[in-house]
Short mmCIF file of C-alpha atoms in Angstrom, two decimals:
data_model
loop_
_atom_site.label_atom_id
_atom_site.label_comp_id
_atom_site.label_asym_id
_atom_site.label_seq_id
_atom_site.Cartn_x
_atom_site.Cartn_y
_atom_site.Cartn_z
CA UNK W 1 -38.13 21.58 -16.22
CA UNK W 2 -35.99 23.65 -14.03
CA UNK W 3 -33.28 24.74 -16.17
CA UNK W 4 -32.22 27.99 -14.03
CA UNK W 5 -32.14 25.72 -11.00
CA UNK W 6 -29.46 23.09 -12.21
CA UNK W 7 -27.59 26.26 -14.03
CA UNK W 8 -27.61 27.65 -10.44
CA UNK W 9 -27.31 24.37 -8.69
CA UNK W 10 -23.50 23.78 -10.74
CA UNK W 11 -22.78 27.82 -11.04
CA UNK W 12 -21.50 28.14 -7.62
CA UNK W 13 -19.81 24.95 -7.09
CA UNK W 14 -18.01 25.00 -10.32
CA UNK W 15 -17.44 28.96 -10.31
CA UNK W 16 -15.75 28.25 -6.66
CA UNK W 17 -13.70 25.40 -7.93
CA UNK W 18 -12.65 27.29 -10.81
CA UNK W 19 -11.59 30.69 -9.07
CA UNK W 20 -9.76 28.06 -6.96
CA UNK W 21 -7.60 26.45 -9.37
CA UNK W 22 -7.07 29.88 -11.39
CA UNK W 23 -6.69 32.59 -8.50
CA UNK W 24 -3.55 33.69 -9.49
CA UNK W 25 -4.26 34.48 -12.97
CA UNK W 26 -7.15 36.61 -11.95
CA UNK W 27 -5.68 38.60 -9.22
CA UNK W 28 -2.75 39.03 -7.08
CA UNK W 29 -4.24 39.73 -3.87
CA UNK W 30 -4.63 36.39 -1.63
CA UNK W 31 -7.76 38.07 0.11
CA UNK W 32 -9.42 39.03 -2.97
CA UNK W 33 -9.33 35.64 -3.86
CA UNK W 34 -10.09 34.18 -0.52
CA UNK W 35 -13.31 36.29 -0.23
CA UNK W 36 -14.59 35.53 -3.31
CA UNK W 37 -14.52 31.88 -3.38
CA UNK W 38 -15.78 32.21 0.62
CA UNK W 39 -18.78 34.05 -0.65
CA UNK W 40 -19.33 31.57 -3.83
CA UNK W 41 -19.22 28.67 -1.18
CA UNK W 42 -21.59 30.40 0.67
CA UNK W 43 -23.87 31.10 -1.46
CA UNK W 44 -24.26 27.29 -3.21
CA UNK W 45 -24.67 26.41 0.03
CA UNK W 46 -27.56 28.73 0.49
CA UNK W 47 -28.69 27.83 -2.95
CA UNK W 48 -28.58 23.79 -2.75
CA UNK W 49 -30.17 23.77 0.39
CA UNK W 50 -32.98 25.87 0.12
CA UNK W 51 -33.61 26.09 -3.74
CA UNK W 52 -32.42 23.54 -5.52
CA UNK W 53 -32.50 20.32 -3.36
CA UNK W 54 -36.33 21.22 -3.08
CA UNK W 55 -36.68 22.12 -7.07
CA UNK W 56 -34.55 18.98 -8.97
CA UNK W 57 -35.24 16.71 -6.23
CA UNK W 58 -38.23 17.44 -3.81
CA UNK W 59 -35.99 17.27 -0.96
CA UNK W 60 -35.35 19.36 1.98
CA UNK W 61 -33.53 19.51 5.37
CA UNK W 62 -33.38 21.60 7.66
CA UNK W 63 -32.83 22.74 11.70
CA UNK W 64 -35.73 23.34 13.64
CA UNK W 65 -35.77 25.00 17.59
CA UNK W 66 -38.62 23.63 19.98
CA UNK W 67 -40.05 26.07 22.29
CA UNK W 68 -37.94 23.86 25.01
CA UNK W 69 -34.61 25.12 23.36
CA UNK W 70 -34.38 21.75 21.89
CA UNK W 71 -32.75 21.60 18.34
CA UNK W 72 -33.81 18.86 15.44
CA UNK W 73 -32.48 18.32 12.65
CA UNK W 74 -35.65 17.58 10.16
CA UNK W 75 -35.41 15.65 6.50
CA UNK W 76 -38.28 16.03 4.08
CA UNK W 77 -38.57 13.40 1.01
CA UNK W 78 -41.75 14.65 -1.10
CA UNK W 79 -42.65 11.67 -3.42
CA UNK W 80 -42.74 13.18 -6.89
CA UNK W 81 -45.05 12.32 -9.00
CA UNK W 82 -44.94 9.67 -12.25
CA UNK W 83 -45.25 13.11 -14.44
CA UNK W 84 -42.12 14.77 -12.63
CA UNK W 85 -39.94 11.58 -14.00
CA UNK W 86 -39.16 13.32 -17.23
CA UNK W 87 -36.73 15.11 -14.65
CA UNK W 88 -34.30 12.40 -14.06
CA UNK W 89 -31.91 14.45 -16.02
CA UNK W 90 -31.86 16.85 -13.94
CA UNK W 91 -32.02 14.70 -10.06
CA UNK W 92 -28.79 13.15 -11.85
CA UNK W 93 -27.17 16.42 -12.32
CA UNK W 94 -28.26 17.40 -9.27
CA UNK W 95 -26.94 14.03 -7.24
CA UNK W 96 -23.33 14.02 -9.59
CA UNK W 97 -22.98 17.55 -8.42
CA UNK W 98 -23.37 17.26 -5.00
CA UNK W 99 -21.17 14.41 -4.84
CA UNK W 100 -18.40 15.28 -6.96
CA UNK W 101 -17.55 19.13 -5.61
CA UNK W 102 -16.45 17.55 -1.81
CA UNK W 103 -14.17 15.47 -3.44
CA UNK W 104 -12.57 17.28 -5.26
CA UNK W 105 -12.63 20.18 -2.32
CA UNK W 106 -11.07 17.00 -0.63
CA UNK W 107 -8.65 16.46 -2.86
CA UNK W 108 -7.73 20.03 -2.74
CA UNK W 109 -7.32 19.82 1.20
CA UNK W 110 -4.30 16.65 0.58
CA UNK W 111 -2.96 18.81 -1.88
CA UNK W 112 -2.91 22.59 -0.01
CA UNK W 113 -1.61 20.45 2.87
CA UNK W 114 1.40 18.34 1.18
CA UNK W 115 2.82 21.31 -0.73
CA UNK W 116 2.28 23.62 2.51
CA UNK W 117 0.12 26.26 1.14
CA UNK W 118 -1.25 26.67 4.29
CA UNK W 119 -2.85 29.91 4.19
CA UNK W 120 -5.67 28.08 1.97
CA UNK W 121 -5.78 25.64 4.66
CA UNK W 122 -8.57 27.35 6.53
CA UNK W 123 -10.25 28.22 2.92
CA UNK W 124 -10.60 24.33 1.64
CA UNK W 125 -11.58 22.81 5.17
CA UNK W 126 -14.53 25.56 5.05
CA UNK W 127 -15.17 24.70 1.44
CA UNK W 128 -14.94 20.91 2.72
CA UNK W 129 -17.56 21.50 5.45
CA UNK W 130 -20.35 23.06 3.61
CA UNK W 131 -20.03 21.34 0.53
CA UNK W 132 -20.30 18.13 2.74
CA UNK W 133 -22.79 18.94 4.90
CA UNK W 134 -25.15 19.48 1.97
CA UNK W 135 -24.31 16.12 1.18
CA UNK W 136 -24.92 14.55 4.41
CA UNK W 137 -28.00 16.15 4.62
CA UNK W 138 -29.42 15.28 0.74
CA UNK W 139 -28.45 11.64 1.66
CA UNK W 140 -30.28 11.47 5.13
CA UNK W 141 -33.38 12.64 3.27
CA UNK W 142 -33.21 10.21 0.57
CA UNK W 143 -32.51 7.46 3.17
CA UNK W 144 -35.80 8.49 5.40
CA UNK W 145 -37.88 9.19 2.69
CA UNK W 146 -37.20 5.42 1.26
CA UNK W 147 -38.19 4.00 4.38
CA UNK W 148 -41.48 4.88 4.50
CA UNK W 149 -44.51 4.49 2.32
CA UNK W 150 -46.72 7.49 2.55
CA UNK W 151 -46.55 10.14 0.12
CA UNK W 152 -44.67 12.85 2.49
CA UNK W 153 -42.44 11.85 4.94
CA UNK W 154 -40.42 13.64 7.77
CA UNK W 155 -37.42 11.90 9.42
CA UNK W 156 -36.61 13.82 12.60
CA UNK W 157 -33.42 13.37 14.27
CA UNK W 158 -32.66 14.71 17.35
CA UNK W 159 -29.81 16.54 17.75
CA UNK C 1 -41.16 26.45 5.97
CA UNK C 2 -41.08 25.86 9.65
CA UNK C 3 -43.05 22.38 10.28
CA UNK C 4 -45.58 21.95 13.58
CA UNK C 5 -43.80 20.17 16.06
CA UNK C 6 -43.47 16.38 16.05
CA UNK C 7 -46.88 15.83 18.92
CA UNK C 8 -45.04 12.99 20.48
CA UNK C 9 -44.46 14.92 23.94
CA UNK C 10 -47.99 16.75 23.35
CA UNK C 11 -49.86 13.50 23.39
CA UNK C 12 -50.13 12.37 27.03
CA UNK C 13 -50.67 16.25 27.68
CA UNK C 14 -54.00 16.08 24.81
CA UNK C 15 -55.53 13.23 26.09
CA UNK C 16 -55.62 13.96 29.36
CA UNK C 17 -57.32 17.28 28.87
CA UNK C 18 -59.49 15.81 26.36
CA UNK C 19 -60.65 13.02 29.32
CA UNK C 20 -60.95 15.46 31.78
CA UNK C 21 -63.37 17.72 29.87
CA UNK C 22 -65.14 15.18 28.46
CA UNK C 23 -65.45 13.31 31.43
CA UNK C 24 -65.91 15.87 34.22
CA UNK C 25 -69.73 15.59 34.85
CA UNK C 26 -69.43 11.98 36.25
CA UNK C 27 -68.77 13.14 39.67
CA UNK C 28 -66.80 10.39 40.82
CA UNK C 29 -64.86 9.44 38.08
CA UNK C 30 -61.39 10.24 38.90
CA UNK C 31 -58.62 10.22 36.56
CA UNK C 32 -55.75 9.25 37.34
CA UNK C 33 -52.95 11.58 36.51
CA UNK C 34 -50.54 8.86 35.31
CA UNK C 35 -52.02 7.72 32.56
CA UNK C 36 -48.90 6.83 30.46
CA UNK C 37 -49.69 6.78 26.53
CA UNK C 38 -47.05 5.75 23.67
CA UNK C 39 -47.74 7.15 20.62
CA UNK C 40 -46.41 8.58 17.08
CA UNK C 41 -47.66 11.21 15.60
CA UNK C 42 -46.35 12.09 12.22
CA UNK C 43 -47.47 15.35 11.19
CA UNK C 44 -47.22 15.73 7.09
CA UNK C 45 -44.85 18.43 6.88
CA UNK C 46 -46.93 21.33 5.02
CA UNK C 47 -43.96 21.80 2.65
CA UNK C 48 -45.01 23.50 -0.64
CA UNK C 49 -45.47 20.85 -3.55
CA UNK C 50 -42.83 21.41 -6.29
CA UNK C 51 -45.13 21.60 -8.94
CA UNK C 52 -47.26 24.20 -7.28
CA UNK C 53 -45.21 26.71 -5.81
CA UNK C 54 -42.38 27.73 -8.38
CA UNK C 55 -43.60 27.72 -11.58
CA UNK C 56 -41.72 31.03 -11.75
CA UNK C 57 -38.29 30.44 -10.26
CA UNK C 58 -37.87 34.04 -9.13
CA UNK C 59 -40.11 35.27 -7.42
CA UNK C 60 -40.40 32.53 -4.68
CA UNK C 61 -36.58 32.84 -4.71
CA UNK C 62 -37.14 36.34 -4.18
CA UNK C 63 -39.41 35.76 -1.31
CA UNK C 64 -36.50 33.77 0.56
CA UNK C 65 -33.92 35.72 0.42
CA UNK C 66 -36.12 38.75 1.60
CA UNK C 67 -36.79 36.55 4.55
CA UNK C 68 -33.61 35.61 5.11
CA UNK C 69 -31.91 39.16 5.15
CA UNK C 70 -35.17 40.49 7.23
CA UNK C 71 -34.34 37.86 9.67
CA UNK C 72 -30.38 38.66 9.88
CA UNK C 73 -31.39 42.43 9.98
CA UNK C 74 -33.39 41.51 13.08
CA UNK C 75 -30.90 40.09 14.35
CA UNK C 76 -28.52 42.87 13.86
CA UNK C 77 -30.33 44.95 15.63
CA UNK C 78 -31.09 42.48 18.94
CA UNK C 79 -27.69 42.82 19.40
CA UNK C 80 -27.34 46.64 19.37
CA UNK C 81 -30.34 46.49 22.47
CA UNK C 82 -29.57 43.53 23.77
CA UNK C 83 -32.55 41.60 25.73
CA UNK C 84 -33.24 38.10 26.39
CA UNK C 85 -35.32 36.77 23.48
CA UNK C 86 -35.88 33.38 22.85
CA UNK C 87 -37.39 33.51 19.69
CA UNK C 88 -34.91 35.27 18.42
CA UNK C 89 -32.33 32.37 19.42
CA UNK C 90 -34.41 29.93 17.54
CA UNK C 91 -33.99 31.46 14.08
CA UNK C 92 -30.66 30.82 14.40
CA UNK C 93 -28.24 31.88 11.02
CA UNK C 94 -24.70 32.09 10.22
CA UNK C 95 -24.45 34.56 7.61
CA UNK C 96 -24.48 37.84 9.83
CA UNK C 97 -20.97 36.38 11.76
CA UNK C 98 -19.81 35.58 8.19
CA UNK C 99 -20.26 38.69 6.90
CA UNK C 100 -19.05 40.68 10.00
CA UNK C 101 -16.02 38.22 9.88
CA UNK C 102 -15.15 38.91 6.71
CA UNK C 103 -15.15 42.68 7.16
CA UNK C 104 -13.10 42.43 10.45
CA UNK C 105 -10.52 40.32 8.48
CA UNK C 106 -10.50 42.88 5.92
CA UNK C 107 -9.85 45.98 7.86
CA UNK C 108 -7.48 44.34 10.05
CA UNK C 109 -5.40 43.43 7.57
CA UNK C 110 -2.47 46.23 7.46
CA UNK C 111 -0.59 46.58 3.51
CA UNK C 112 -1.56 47.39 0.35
CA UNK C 113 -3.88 45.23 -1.16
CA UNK C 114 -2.03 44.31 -4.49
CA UNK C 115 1.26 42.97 -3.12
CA UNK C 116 1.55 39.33 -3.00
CA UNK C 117 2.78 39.60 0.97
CA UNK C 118 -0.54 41.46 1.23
CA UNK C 119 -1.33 40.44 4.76
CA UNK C 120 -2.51 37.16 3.58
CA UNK C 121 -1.30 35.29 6.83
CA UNK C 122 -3.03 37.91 8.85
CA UNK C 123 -6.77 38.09 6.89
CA UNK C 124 -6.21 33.85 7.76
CA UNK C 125 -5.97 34.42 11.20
CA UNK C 126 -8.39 36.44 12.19
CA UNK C 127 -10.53 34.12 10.49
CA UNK C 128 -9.74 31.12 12.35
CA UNK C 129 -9.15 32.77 15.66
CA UNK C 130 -12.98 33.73 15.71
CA UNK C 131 -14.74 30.95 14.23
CA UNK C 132 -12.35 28.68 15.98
CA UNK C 133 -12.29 30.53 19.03
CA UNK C 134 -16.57 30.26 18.75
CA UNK C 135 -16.50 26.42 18.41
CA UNK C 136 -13.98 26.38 21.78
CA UNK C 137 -16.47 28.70 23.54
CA UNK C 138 -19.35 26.54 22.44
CA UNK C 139 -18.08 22.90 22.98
CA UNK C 140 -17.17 24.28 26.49
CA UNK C 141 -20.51 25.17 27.25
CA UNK C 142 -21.91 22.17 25.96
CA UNK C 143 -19.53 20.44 27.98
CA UNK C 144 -20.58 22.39 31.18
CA UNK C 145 -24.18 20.96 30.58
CA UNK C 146 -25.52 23.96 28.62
CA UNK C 147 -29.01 23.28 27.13
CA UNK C 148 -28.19 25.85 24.15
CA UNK C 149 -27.85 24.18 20.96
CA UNK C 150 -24.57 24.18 19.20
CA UNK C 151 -25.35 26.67 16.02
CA UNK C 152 -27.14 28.71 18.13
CA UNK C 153 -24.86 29.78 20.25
CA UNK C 154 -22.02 29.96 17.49
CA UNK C 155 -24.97 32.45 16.09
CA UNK C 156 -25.07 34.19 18.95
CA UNK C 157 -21.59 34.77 19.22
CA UNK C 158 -20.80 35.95 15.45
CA UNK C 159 -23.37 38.40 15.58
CA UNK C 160 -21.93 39.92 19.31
CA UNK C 161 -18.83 40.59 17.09
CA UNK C 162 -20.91 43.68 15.63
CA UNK C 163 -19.76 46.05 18.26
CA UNK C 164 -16.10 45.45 17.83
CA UNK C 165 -16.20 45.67 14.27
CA UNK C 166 -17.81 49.16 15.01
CA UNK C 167 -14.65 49.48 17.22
CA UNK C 168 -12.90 49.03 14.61
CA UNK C 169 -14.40 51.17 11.71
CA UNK C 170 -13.84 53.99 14.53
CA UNK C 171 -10.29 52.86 14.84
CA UNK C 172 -9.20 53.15 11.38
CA UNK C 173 -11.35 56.57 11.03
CA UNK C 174 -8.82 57.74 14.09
CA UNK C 175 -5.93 56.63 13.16
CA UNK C 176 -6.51 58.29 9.49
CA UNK C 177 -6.31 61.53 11.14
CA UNK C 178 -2.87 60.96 13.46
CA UNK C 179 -1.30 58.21 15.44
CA UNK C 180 -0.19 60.12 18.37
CA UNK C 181 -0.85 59.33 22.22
CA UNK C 182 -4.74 61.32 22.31
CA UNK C 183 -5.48 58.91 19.48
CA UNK C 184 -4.51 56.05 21.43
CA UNK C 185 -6.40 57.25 24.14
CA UNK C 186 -9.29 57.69 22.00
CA UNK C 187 -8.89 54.14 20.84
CA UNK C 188 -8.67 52.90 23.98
CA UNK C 189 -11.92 54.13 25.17
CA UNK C 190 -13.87 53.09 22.17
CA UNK C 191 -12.40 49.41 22.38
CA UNK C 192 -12.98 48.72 25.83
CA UNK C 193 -16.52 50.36 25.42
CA UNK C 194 -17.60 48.25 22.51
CA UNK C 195 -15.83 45.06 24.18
CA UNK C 196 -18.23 45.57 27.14
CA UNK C 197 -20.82 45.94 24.98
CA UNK C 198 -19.81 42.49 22.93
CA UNK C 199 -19.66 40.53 26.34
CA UNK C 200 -22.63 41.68 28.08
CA UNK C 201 -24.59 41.17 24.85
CA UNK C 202 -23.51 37.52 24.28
CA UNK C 203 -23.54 36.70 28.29
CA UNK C 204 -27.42 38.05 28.17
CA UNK C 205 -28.07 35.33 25.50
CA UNK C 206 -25.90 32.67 26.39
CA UNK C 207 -25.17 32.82 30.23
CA UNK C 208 -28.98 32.20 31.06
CA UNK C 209 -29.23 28.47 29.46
CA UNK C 210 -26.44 27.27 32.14
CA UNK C 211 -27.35 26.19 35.81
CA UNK C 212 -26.36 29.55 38.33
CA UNK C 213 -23.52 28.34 39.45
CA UNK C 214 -21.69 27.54 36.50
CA UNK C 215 -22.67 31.00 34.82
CA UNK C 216 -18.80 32.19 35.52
CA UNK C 217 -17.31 29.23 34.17
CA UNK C 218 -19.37 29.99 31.02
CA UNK C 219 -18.46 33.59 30.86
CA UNK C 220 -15.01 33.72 31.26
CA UNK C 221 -14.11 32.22 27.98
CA UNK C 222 -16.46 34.42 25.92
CA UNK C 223 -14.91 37.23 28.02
CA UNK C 224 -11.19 35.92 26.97
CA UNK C 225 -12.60 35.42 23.15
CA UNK C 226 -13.57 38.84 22.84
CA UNK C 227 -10.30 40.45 24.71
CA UNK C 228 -8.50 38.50 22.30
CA UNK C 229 -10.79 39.87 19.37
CA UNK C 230 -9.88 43.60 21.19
CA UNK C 231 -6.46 43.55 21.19
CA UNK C 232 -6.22 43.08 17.33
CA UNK C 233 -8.29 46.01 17.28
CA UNK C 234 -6.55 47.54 19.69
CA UNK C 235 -3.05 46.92 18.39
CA UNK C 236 -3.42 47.30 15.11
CA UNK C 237 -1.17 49.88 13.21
CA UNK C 238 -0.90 50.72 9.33
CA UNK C 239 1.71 50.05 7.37
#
């Protein structure tokens, strides 16, 4: 039903992983390449947490500031409906992508370390970071919202 | 997008108004002030329903990102006229010290840009030297008791990089026109102007959520951050 969200959802991640892998065919310059797949991080992280978490799977986290300077962290698990099921497609793609991407990024950290590339170092430990705290974040939602019963839950955690 | 608070603190504070009101014509009723009530309020977040509110992907989208770059605008400009403002802290993003970041890195890095030895090293460290240098600054003042939360001051910090990177636009426009002692001198000024600017900016957000006498041992390190930050600026030279 979404079919521009999941394109988006996997564009960045994949695009990011890709540019990766392939950055010396495509240019010579280390920053070129270290900009661009900055930005392409950053913007699936933008993307899965504010568009596409809420679109595929009706969840949503985010920070939230009290007036008391406070911060919580705050996970949102909309029940969807019996006629949003036909989606399951799609909440798979969704879940395989956001679980797959950190490990590779992982994977890409052992690898950039053991053959001493280390001026990606600071490139796949930021790649690590967002990718995984999307993660984190999808998984504390589904966890609080299958706690409860009621048809919208919020789980809030203080920081 | 922003949920009403969680009423668990509001609650004691609620009912007690609402017994005192109601309440206040039996003359010698007295109500005890320490009524303690337990209680949970869950307030239904008023999230948008999936079905309802994107049945055309872009323009909520749309609506977003407008928000979002409003909001970093804002903030962009808080730092130019730096006041106190809470509610500014609370809206708290990372994407104005990523972008400045990233155009810091890029001017201060010094050879041509299609080399393979193209200053990679250097566009690396600048990068980690500020955000890791704005983690050090934060866990410190979390560690001194600090009641700021830990992206917000990391916000706060990022975006007080504005200044320098204005320092630095101004450097490279100098030194494009000679590299002799009056432009040095011209640097100079500039840099230590804008690194003024940086500190007292970020010290009028972030010096204010630590107790008074610990407001020094809060500022020197965001004072050391952006010296650091300065002297790249200040010492760098084309190739």
């Amino acid at each position: 039903r979404h079919p521009l969200a999941t394109f988006f959802h996997l564009f960045f991640r994949v695009s990011a992983i890709i540019t990766y892998l392939l950055c010396d065919w495509f240019s010579n310059s280390f920053v070129a390449c270290f900009v661009t797949i900055l930005l392409l991080l950053s913007f699936d992280f933008w993307s899965v947490k504010n568009v596409t978490g809420r679109l595929l799977v009706g969840l949503h986290w985010w920070n939230q500031i009290d007036e008391d300077g406070k911060s919580h962290w705050v996970f949102e698990a909309k029940k969807l409906s019996t006629a949003a099921a036909s989606s399951e497609a799609e909440a798979q793609i969704f879940w395989l992508g956001l679980i797959i991407c950190p490990v590779i990024w992982t994977m890409f950290f052992f690898s950039t370390l053991f053959s001493l590339k280390l001026k990606w170092l600071a490139l796949v430990i930021a790649g690590i970071s967002l990718q995984t705290a999307n993660l984190y974040g999808y998984i504390c939602c589904k966890l609080g919202g299958q706690k409860s019963i009621s048809r919208t839950t919020s789980f809030v955690a203080a920081d | 997008r922003r949920a009403p608070q969680a009423g668990r603190a509001a609650l004691p504070f609620l009912l007690k108004r609402l017994v005192n009101t109601q309440f206040a014509d039996l003359a010698d009723m007295s109500i005890s002030e320490d009524i303690a009530v337990e209680g949970e309020i869950t307030v239904p977040v008023g999230a948008p329903s999936p079905d309802e509110d994107f049945s055309t992907l872009d323009e909520p989208v749309r609506e977003t990102i407008m928000r979002d770059l409003k909001a970093v605008g804002k903030k962009f400009v808080h730092v130019m006229y730096p006041k106190k403002s809470s509610t500014l802290l609370r809206d708290w993003d990372l994407w104005g010290p990523l972008v400045l970041c990233v155009s810091l890195a890029l001017m201060l890095q010094g050879g041509s840009a299609d080399s393979k030895e193209d200053g990679g090293p250097q566009f690396a460290e600048v990068f980690v030297i500020i955000w890791f240098g704005a983690v050090v600054i934060t866990l410190n003042s979390k560690l001194l008791g600090g009641t700021i939360s830990f992206f917000q001051s990391l916000c706060v910090l990022g975006y007080c990089v504005l200044p320098l990177t204005v320092a630095m636009l101004v450097c490279r426009l100098v030194l494009l026109a000679g590299s002799g002692t009056v432009s040095f001198i011209v640097r100079l000024i500039v840099v230590l102007a804008m690194f003024a600017w940086s500190t007292l900016a970020s010290t009028a957000f972030l010096a204010d959520s630590q107790p008074p006498n610990r407001k020094a041992l809060v500022v020197y390190p965001i004072f050391l951050f952006y010296f650091v930050i300065s002297w790249m600026i200040l010492t760098f030279t084309p190739q």
